[in-house]
mmCIF file of C-alpha atoms in Angstrom:
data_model
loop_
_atom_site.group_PDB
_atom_site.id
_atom_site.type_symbol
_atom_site.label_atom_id
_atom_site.label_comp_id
_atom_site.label_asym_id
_atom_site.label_seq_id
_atom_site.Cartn_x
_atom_site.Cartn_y
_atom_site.Cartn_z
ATOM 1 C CA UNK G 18 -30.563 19.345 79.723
ATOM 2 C CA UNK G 19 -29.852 15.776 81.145
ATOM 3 C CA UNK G 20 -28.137 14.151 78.815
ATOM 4 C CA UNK G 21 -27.346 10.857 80.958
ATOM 5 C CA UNK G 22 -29.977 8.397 79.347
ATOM 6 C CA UNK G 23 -26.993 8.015 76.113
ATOM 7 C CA UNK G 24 -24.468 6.601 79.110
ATOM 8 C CA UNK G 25 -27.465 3.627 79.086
ATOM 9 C CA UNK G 26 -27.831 3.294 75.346
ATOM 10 C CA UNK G 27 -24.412 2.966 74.390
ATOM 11 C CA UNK G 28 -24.200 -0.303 76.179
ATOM 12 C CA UNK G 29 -27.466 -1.474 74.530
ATOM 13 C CA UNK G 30 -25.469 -2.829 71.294
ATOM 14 C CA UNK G 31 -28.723 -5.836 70.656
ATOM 15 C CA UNK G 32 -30.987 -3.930 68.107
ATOM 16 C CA UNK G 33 -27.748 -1.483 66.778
ATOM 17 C CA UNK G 34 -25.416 -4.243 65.183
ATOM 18 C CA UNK G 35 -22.028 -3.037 65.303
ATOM 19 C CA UNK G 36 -22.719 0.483 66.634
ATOM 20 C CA UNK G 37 -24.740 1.687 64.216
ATOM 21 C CA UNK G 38 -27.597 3.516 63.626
ATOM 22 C CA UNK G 39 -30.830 1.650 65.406
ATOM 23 C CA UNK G 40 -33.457 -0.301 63.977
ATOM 24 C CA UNK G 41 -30.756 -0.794 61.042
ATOM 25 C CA UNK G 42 -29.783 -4.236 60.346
ATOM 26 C CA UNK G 43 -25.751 -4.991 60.568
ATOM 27 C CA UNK G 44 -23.734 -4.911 57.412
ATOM 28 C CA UNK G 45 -24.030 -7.992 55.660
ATOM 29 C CA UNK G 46 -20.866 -9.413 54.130
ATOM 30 C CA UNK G 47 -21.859 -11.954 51.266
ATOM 31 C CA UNK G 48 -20.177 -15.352 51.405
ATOM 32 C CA UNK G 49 -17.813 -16.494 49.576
ATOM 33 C CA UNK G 50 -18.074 -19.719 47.119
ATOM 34 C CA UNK G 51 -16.578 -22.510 47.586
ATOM 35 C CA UNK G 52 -13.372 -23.011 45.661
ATOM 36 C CA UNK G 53 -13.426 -25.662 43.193
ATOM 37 C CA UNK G 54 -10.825 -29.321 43.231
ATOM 38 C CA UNK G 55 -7.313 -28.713 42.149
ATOM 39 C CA UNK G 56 -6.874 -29.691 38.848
ATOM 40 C CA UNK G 57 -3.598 -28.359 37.300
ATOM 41 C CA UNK G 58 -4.160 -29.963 34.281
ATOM 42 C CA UNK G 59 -7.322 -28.757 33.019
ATOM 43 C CA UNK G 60 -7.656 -26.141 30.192
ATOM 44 C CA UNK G 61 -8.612 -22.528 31.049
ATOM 45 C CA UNK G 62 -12.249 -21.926 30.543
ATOM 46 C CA UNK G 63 -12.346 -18.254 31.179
ATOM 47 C CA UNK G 64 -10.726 -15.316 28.903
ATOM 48 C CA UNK G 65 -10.744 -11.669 30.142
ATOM 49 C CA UNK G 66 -10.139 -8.535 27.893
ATOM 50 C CA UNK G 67 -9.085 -6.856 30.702
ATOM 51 C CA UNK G 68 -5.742 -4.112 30.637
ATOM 52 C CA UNK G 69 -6.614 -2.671 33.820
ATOM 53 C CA UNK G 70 -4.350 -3.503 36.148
ATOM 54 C CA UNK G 71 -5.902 -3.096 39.131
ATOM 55 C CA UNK G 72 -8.677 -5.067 37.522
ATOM 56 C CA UNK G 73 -6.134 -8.037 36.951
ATOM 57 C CA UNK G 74 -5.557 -7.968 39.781
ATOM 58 C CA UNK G 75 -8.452 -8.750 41.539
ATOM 59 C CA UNK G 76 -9.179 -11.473 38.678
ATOM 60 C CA UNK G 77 -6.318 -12.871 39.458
ATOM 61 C CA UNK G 78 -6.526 -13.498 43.384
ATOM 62 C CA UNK G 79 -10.005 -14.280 43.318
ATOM 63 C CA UNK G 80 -9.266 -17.172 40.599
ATOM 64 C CA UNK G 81 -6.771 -18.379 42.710
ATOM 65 C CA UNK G 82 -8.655 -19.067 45.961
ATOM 66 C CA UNK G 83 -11.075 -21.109 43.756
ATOM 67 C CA UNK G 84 -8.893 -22.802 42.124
ATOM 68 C CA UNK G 85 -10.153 -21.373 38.237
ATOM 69 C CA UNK G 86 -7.827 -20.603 35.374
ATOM 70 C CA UNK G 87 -8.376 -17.044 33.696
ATOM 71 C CA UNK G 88 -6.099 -16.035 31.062
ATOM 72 C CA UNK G 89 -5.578 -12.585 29.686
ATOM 73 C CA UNK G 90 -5.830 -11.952 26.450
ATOM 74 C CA UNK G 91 -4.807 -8.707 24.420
ATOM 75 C CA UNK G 92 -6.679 -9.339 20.904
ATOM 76 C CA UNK G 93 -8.721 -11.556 18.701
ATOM 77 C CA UNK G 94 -5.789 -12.991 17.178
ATOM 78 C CA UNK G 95 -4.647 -13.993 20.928
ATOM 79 C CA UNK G 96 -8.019 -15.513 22.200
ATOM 80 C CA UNK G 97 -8.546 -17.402 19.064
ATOM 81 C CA UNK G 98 -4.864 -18.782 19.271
ATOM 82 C CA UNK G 99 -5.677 -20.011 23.275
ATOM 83 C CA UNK G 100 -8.512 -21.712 22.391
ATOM 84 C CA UNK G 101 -7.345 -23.782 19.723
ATOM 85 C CA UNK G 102 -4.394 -24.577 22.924
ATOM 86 C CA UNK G 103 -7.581 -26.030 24.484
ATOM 87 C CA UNK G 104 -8.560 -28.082 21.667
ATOM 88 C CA UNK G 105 -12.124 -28.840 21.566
ATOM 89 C CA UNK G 106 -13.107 -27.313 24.584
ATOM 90 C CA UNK G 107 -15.071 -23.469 24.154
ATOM 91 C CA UNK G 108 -14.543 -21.018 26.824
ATOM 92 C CA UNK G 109 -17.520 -20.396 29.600
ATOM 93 C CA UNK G 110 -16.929 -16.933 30.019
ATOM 94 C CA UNK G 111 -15.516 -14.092 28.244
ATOM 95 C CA UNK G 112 -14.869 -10.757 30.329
ATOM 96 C CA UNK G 113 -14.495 -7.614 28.825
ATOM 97 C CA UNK G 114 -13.680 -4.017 30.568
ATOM 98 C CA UNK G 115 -15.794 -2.082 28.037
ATOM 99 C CA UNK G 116 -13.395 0.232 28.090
ATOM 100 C CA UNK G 117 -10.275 -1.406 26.749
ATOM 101 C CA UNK G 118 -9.703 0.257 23.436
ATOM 102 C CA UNK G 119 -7.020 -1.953 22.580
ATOM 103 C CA UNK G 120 -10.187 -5.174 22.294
ATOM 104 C CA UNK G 121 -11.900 -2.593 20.699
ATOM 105 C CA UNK G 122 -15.274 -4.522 22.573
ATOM 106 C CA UNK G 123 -17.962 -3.435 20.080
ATOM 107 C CA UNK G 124 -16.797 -4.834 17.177
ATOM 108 C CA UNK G 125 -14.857 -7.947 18.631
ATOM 109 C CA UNK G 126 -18.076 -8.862 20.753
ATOM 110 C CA UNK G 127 -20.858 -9.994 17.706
ATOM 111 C CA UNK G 128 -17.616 -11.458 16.203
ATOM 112 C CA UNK G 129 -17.556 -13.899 19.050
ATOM 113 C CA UNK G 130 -20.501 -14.602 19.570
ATOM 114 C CA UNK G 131 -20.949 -16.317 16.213
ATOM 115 C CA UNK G 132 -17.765 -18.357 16.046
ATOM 116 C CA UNK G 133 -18.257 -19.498 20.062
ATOM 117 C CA UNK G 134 -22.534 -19.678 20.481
ATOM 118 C CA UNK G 135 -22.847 -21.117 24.055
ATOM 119 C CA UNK G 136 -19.863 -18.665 25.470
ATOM 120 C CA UNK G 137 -21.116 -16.059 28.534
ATOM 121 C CA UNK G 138 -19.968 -12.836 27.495
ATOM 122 C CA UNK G 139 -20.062 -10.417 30.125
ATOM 123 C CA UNK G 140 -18.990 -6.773 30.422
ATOM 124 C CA UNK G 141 -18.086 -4.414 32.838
ATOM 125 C CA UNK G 142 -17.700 -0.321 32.668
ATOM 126 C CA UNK G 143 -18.455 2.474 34.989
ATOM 127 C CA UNK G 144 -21.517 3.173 36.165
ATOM 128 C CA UNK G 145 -22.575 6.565 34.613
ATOM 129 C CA UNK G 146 -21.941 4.839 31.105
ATOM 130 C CA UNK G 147 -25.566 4.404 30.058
ATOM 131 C CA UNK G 148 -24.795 4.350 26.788
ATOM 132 C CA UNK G 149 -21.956 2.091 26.491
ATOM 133 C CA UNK G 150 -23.824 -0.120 28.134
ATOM 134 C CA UNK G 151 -27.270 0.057 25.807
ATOM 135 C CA UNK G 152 -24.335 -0.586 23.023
ATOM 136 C CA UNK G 153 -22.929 -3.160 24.585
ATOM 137 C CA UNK G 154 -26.240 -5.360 24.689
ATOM 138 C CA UNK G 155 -27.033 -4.513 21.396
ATOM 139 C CA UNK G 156 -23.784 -6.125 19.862
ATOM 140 C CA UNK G 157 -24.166 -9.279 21.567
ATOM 141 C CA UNK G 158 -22.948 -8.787 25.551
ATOM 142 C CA UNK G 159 -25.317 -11.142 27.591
ATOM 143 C CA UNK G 160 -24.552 -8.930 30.740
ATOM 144 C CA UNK G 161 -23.522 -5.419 31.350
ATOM 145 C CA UNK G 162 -22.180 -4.595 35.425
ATOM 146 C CA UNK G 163 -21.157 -1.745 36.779
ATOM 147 C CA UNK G 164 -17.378 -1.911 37.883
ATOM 148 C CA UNK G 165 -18.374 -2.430 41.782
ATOM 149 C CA UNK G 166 -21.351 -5.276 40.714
ATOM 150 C CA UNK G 167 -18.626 -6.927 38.758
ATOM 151 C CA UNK G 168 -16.307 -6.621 41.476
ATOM 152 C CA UNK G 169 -18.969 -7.641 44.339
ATOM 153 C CA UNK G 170 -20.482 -10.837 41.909
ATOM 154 C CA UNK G 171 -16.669 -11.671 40.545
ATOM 155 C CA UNK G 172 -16.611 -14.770 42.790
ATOM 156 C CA UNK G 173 -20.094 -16.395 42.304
ATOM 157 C CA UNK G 174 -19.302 -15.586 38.416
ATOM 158 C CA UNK G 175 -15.622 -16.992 38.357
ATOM 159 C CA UNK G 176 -17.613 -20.657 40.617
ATOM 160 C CA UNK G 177 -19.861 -20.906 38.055
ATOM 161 C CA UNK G 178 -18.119 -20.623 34.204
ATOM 162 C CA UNK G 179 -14.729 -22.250 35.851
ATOM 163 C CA UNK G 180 -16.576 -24.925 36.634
ATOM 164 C CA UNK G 181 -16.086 -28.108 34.374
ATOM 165 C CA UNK G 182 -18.487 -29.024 31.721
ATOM 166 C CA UNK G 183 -20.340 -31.713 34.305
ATOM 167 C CA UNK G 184 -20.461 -30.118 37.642
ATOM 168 C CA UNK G 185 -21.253 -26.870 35.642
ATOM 169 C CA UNK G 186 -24.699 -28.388 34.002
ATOM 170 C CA UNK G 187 -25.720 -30.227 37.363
ATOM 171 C CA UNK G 188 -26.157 -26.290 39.502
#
């Protein structure tokens, strides 16, 4: 069998991206936001329950290339004690790994979101955790990801509740 029509096509890189299958459309790479003004002095706005390392991690770097403070906290007792540090301020955003035992998430969660009304709280778990999830939005979360959706939307979420209070309300 002549097989020499495949020296032809593998030059013909126009409708296969970067080598890839044909008629398929090349990977697409979301962009990344753009990182917010310096401002050293201004209060964090965005708590994480998060003991994972790897986790903080990748909270951590992605807070610093746009320019957002996250602090880690480890209880109740500890968030509570940051945000009077702010003053009047309320945090944006609260992250929680639904699986941190030591927040204990489902009972900390409807706890929070009476004493701090207009505070995001989002959390993430793995993705075969169906229930955890259905749990989660009944005590209060307003969004349950998946760890890779967290991971994948960490930058646009990180833009928008680090944000201050003006530039936040004008998007």
């Amino acid at each position: 069998m002549d097989h020499s029509y495949r020296g032809a096509l593998a030059g013909d890189k126009g409708s296969r991206g970067r080598g890839g299958r044909p008629g398929f459309a090349p990977a697409y790479a979301p962009l990344e936001p753009e990182p917010l003004p310096p401002n050293d002095d201004a209060n964090s706005r965005i708590f994480a329950f998060v003991d994972d390392l790897f986790f903080q991690a990748k909270i951590q770097e992605t807070a610093r290339k746009l320019n957002v403070k996250v602090e880690f906290v480890k209880n109740e007792k500890d968030l509570l004690e940051r945000i009077k540090l702010n003053g009047e301020e309320k945090p944006s955003l609260v992250i929680f790994d639904m699986n941190n035992v030591n927040a204990k998430p489902l009972t900390l969660i409807p706890k929070l979101k009476t004493k701090l009304k207009k505070t995001s709280i989002i959390g993430f778990l793995s993705h075969v955790q169906g229930d955890l999830k259905q749990k989660a939005h009944e005590v209060g979360c307003d969004m349950v990801l998946p760890r890779s959706a967290f991971s994948q939307n960490l930058p646009q979420l990180l833009r928008r509740h680090g944000a201050p209070e003006d530039e936040a309300s004008a998007e």
